[in-house]
mmCIF file of C-alpha atoms in Angstrom:
data_model
loop_
_atom_site.group_PDB
_atom_site.id
_atom_site.type_symbol
_atom_site.label_atom_id
_atom_site.label_comp_id
_atom_site.label_asym_id
_atom_site.label_seq_id
_atom_site.Cartn_x
_atom_site.Cartn_y
_atom_site.Cartn_z
ATOM 1 C CA MET A 85 0.122 0.239 -0.027
ATOM 2 C CA ALA A 86 1.529 3.303 -0.824
ATOM 3 C CA LYS A 87 1.902 5.843 2.287
ATOM 4 C CA THR A 88 1.833 9.502 2.164
ATOM 5 C CA ALA A 89 2.312 12.013 4.682
ATOM 6 C CA ARG A 90 0.806 12.308 8.252
ATOM 7 C CA SER A 91 -2.543 14.245 8.028
ATOM 8 C CA ASN A 92 -4.864 13.859 11.463
ATOM 9 C CA THR A 93 -8.356 14.556 10.915
ATOM 10 C CA ASP A 94 -9.746 16.529 13.694
ATOM 11 C CA THR A 95 -12.804 16.307 15.881
ATOM 12 C CA THR A 96 -13.920 19.848 14.583
ATOM 13 C CA ASP A 97 -14.943 18.424 11.584
ATOM 14 C CA ILE A 98 -17.966 16.820 12.715
ATOM 15 C CA THR A 99 -20.879 18.893 12.429
ATOM 16 C CA ASP A 100 -24.125 17.814 11.326
ATOM 17 C CA VAL A 101 -25.609 15.892 14.013
ATOM 18 C CA SER A 102 -27.586 17.196 16.405
ATOM 19 C CA ALA A 103 -27.821 15.925 20.172
ATOM 20 C CA THR A 104 -31.322 18.085 20.909
ATOM 21 C CA GLU A 105 -34.056 16.325 22.362
ATOM 22 C CA VAL A 106 -32.161 12.302 22.426
ATOM 23 C CA PRO A 107 -32.053 10.025 25.944
ATOM 24 C CA ASN A 108 -28.228 11.219 27.420
ATOM 25 C CA GLY A 109 -28.281 7.292 29.190
ATOM 26 C CA LEU A 110 -29.328 5.482 25.474
ATOM 27 C CA ARG A 111 -26.951 8.193 23.209
ATOM 28 C CA HIS A 112 -24.147 7.516 25.748
ATOM 29 C CA LYS A 113 -24.318 3.732 25.269
ATOM 30 C CA LEU A 114 -24.736 3.753 21.603
ATOM 31 C CA GLY A 115 -21.869 6.002 22.024
ATOM 32 C CA ASP A 116 -19.670 4.112 24.161
ATOM 33 C CA ALA A 117 -20.551 0.591 22.516
ATOM 34 C CA ILE A 118 -19.643 1.648 18.929
ATOM 35 C CA LEU A 119 -16.383 3.059 20.335
ATOM 36 C CA GLY A 120 -15.211 -0.173 22.441
ATOM 37 C CA LEU A 121 -16.741 -2.132 18.390
ATOM 38 C CA VAL A 122 -14.107 -0.088 16.103
ATOM 39 C CA LEU A 123 -10.715 0.651 18.291
ATOM 40 C CA ARG A 124 -10.587 -3.439 18.106
ATOM 41 C CA VAL A 125 -10.653 -4.776 15.201
ATOM 42 C CA PRO A 126 -11.568 -8.950 14.822
ATOM 43 C CA GLY A 127 -9.284 -10.938 13.702
ATOM 44 C CA SER A 128 -10.389 -12.789 10.524
ATOM 45 C CA SER A 129 -10.391 -16.909 9.187
ATOM 46 C CA GLU A 130 -11.167 -15.922 5.906
ATOM 47 C CA ARG A 131 -8.295 -15.796 3.145
ATOM 48 C CA GLU A 132 -7.708 -13.821 0.188
ATOM 49 C CA VAL A 133 -9.485 -15.481 -2.754
ATOM 50 C CA ALA A 134 -8.911 -15.203 -7.227
ATOM 51 C CA GLN A 135 -12.830 -13.783 -7.034
ATOM 52 C CA PRO A 136 -13.041 -11.360 -3.948
ATOM 53 C CA GLU A 137 -16.471 -10.071 -4.625
ATOM 54 C CA LYS A 138 -18.659 -13.348 -5.063
ATOM 55 C CA ARG A 139 -16.592 -14.357 -1.886
ATOM 56 C CA ALA A 140 -17.772 -10.917 -0.042
ATOM 57 C CA ARG A 141 -21.617 -11.224 -1.056
ATOM 58 C CA ALA A 142 -22.002 -14.265 0.235
ATOM 59 C CA LEU A 143 -20.182 -13.627 3.926
ATOM 60 C CA GLY A 144 -23.210 -10.595 3.028
ATOM 61 C CA ARG A 145 -25.970 -12.860 3.209
ATOM 62 C CA THR A 146 -24.894 -14.863 5.944
ATOM 63 C CA ALA A 147 -24.531 -11.759 8.346
ATOM 64 C CA ALA A 148 -27.616 -9.890 6.857
ATOM 65 C CA ARG A 149 -29.272 -13.386 7.888
ATOM 66 C CA LYS A 150 -27.871 -13.414 11.071
ATOM 67 C CA ALA A 151 -28.729 -9.847 11.995
ATOM 68 C CA GLY A 152 -32.015 -10.510 10.919
ATOM 69 C CA MET A 153 -32.988 -13.236 12.952
ATOM 70 C CA MET A 154 -30.837 -11.888 16.277
ATOM 71 C CA ALA A 155 -32.377 -8.405 16.015
ATOM 72 C CA GLY A 156 -36.403 -10.039 15.393
ATOM 73 C CA SER A 157 -35.849 -12.506 18.664
ATOM 74 C CA LEU A 158 -34.654 -9.775 20.707
ATOM 75 C CA ALA A 159 -37.429 -7.129 19.358
ATOM 76 C CA LEU A 160 -40.225 -9.659 20.674
ATOM 77 C CA PRO A 161 -40.886 -9.262 24.065
ATOM 78 C CA PRO A 162 -43.622 -6.720 24.368
ATOM 79 C CA GLY A 163 -44.018 -2.746 25.134
ATOM 80 C CA PHE A 164 -41.647 -1.431 27.570
ATOM 81 C CA LEU A 165 -39.809 -4.617 27.767
ATOM 82 C CA GLY A 166 -38.904 -4.405 24.416
ATOM 83 C CA TRP A 167 -36.668 -0.768 25.034
ATOM 84 C CA LEU A 168 -34.750 -2.645 27.392
ATOM 85 C CA THR A 169 -33.075 -5.042 24.532
ATOM 86 C CA ILE A 170 -32.551 -2.475 22.289
ATOM 87 C CA VAL A 171 -28.699 -2.205 23.458
ATOM 88 C CA PRO A 172 -27.909 -5.314 23.687
ATOM 89 C CA GLU A 173 -29.958 -5.906 19.846
ATOM 90 C CA LEU A 174 -27.914 -2.911 18.494
ATOM 91 C CA VAL A 175 -24.485 -3.950 20.137
ATOM 92 C CA GLY A 176 -25.118 -7.788 18.597
ATOM 93 C CA VAL A 177 -25.978 -7.092 15.149
ATOM 94 C CA TRP A 178 -22.959 -4.032 15.142
ATOM 95 C CA LYS A 179 -20.893 -7.001 16.096
ATOM 96 C CA LEU A 180 -21.932 -9.519 13.334
ATOM 97 C CA GLN A 181 -21.280 -6.704 11.086
ATOM 98 C CA ALA A 182 -17.906 -5.689 11.890
ATOM 99 C CA GLN A 183 -16.784 -9.035 11.565
ATOM 100 C CA MET A 184 -17.873 -9.113 8.327
ATOM 101 C CA VAL A 185 -16.482 -6.341 7.914
ATOM 102 C CA SER A 186 -13.305 -7.882 8.582
ATOM 103 C CA ASP A 187 -13.942 -11.308 6.759
ATOM 104 C CA ILE A 188 -14.741 -8.974 3.902
ATOM 105 C CA ALA A 189 -11.664 -7.049 3.952
ATOM 106 C CA ALA A 190 -9.422 -10.578 4.625
ATOM 107 C CA VAL A 191 -10.729 -12.119 1.106
ATOM 108 C CA TYR A 192 -9.578 -8.990 -0.507
ATOM 109 C CA GLY A 193 -6.765 -9.506 0.914
ATOM 110 C CA LYS A 194 -6.386 -6.155 3.141
ATOM 111 C CA HIS A 195 -7.064 -7.115 6.531
ATOM 112 C CA ALA A 196 -3.396 -6.494 7.451
ATOM 113 C CA THR A 197 -3.887 -2.484 6.672
ATOM 114 C CA LEU A 198 -7.519 -2.702 8.228
ATOM 115 C CA GLY A 199 -7.864 -0.348 10.485
ATOM 116 C CA ARG A 200 -10.484 1.886 13.302
ATOM 117 C CA GLU A 201 -10.806 4.537 10.349
ATOM 118 C CA GLN A 202 -11.770 2.065 7.483
ATOM 119 C CA MET A 203 -14.276 -0.210 9.856
ATOM 120 C CA ILE A 204 -16.274 3.088 11.249
ATOM 121 C CA TYR A 205 -16.535 4.019 7.945
ATOM 122 C CA CYS A 206 -17.905 0.327 6.731
ATOM 123 C CA LEU A 207 -20.356 0.328 9.620
ATOM 124 C CA PHE A 208 -21.878 4.161 9.328
ATOM 125 C CA LYS A 209 -21.077 5.299 6.263
ATOM 126 C CA HIS A 210 -24.610 4.766 5.679
ATOM 127 C CA VAL A 211 -25.958 6.527 8.767
ATOM 128 C CA SER A 212 -24.149 10.017 8.420
ATOM 129 C CA ALA A 213 -21.907 10.233 5.291
ATOM 130 C CA GLN A 214 -21.030 13.669 6.074
ATOM 131 C CA LEU A 215 -19.312 12.024 9.519
ATOM 132 C CA PHE A 216 -16.809 10.778 7.187
ATOM 133 C CA ARG A 217 -15.617 12.862 4.472
ATOM 134 C CA ASP A 218 -12.091 14.154 5.599
ATOM 135 C CA VAL A 219 -11.559 10.162 6.610
ATOM 136 C CA VAL A 220 -11.754 8.657 3.434
ATOM 137 C CA VAL A 221 -12.292 9.985 0.088
ATOM 138 C CA ARG A 222 -12.618 8.563 -3.324
ATOM 139 C CA VAL A 223 -9.833 9.834 -5.838
ATOM 140 C CA GLY A 224 -10.910 8.160 -9.257
ATOM 141 C CA ASP A 225 -10.236 4.229 -8.872
ATOM 142 C CA ARG A 226 -8.494 4.438 -5.640
ATOM 143 C CA PHE A 227 -9.248 5.592 -1.646
ATOM 144 C CA ILE A 228 -7.409 7.782 0.211
ATOM 145 C CA VAL A 229 -7.668 6.521 3.383
ATOM 146 C CA LYS A 230 -6.473 9.264 6.668
ATOM 147 C CA THR A 231 -5.473 9.098 9.985
ATOM 148 C CA ALA A 232 -8.121 10.085 12.039
ATOM 149 C CA SER A 233 -7.093 11.137 15.815
ATOM 150 C CA LEU A 234 -8.578 8.760 19.018
ATOM 151 C CA GLY A 235 -10.546 12.422 19.653
ATOM 152 C CA PHE A 236 -11.815 12.158 16.295
ATOM 153 C CA ILE A 237 -12.823 8.650 16.275
ATOM 154 C CA GLN A 238 -14.836 9.578 19.951
ATOM 155 C CA SER A 239 -16.548 11.902 18.467
ATOM 156 C CA ALA A 240 -18.132 10.022 15.529
ATOM 157 C CA ALA A 241 -18.645 7.256 17.509
ATOM 158 C CA ARG A 242 -20.529 10.063 19.911
ATOM 159 C CA LEU A 243 -22.810 11.519 17.305
ATOM 160 C CA LEU A 244 -23.647 8.365 15.977
ATOM 161 C CA GLY A 245 -24.844 7.416 18.630
ATOM 162 C CA VAL A 246 -27.351 10.331 18.531
ATOM 163 C CA LYS A 247 -28.236 9.502 14.598
ATOM 164 C CA VAL A 248 -28.852 5.891 16.094
ATOM 165 C CA THR A 249 -31.159 7.000 18.983
ATOM 166 C CA GLN A 250 -33.233 9.734 16.718
ATOM 167 C CA ARG A 251 -33.913 6.663 14.393
ATOM 168 C CA ILE A 252 -35.119 4.698 17.027
ATOM 169 C CA ILE A 253 -37.390 7.259 18.453
ATOM 170 C CA GLY A 254 -38.685 7.682 15.121
ATOM 171 C CA LYS A 255 -39.672 3.944 15.087
ATOM 172 C CA SER A 256 -40.242 3.680 18.658
ATOM 173 C CA ALA A 257 -44.371 3.044 18.043
ATOM 174 C CA THR A 258 -43.447 -0.295 16.907
ATOM 175 C CA ARG A 259 -42.507 -2.034 19.720
ATOM 176 C CA PHE A 260 -45.274 -1.757 21.792
ATOM 177 C CA VAL A 261 -46.412 -4.134 18.845
ATOM 178 C CA PRO A 262 -44.615 -7.497 19.544
ATOM 179 C CA LEU A 263 -45.358 -9.690 15.983
ATOM 180 C CA LEU A 264 -45.144 -6.305 13.851
ATOM 181 C CA GLY A 265 -42.724 -4.500 15.857
ATOM 182 C CA ALA A 266 -39.938 -7.587 15.205
ATOM 183 C CA ILE A 267 -40.839 -8.237 11.980
ATOM 184 C CA GLY A 268 -39.795 -4.583 11.465
ATOM 185 C CA VAL A 269 -36.757 -4.675 12.961
ATOM 186 C CA SER A 270 -35.772 -7.613 11.751
ATOM 187 C CA ALA A 271 -36.035 -6.523 7.784
ATOM 188 C CA TYR A 272 -34.670 -3.272 8.853
ATOM 189 C CA ALA A 273 -31.306 -4.987 10.589
ATOM 190 C CA TYR A 274 -31.100 -7.771 7.287
ATOM 191 C CA PHE A 275 -31.267 -4.092 4.954
ATOM 192 C CA ASP A 276 -29.042 -2.622 7.411
ATOM 193 C CA THR A 277 -26.159 -5.627 7.694
ATOM 194 C CA GLN A 278 -26.883 -5.276 3.399
ATOM 195 C CA GLN A 279 -25.251 -1.767 3.224
ATOM 196 C CA VAL A 280 -22.397 -2.699 5.231
ATOM 197 C CA ALA A 281 -21.542 -5.243 3.060
ATOM 198 C CA LYS A 282 -22.177 -3.335 0.399
ATOM 199 C CA THR A 283 -19.937 -0.164 1.349
ATOM 200 C CA ALA A 284 -16.957 -2.323 2.150
ATOM 201 C CA ILE A 285 -17.221 -4.145 -0.944
ATOM 202 C CA GLU A 286 -16.927 -1.062 -2.911
ATOM 203 C CA LEU A 287 -14.181 -0.091 -0.295
ATOM 204 C CA PHE A 288 -12.034 -2.893 -0.124
ATOM 205 C CA ALA A 289 -12.230 -4.002 -4.325
ATOM 206 C CA LYS A 290 -10.709 -0.544 -4.979
ATOM 207 C CA GLU A 291 -6.992 0.084 -4.030
ATOM 208 C CA ILE A 292 -6.402 1.878 -0.640
ATOM 209 C CA VAL A 293 -4.088 4.694 -0.513
ATOM 210 C CA LEU A 294 -2.940 5.354 3.592
ATOM 211 C CA ASP A 295 -2.561 8.569 4.135
ATOM 212 C CA ILE A 296 -0.467 8.604 7.952
#
């Protein structure tokens, strides 16, 4: 991988998320969960293959099914009991997605250079692309991945916690209808995981230049 001069993205670039009317406890828990997730890139038993896209798409489908089943089963408790499962549900799905990203990087032969910037980008680019506009930049057939400071990663995790919490509040009514809620949550987790897989495939299929 080509490497250029060091360039740390700082926290002042993050301006597109408002914490207004978001419950502090929930958003803090989700922010902490996101931070812990991206700071520890999981290993992979996958190996580089001759047709990585085919294998990567298969990994994405498998992970999406698992995520849908996990989220749907945790969303089954009715009423306020369903709210208690929100954090375990999301963290469980994110862990599945992080492993999937790690495995997709491996089949493209890029696991050795998989860092926290690429991980948080793959996991949450579809949630807030604006957050990562200065971290992962596409230039022609290459992606430039800039080293982000720990402060930036912490701020991004906190603001993503706000974004995810706002989405949960927006969809809260379905959680009070047990079967309908479980079906909706399952479908969303499936779709969300497919989006993560799509981002990971787009990233790792191209040349990645690490700007450190």
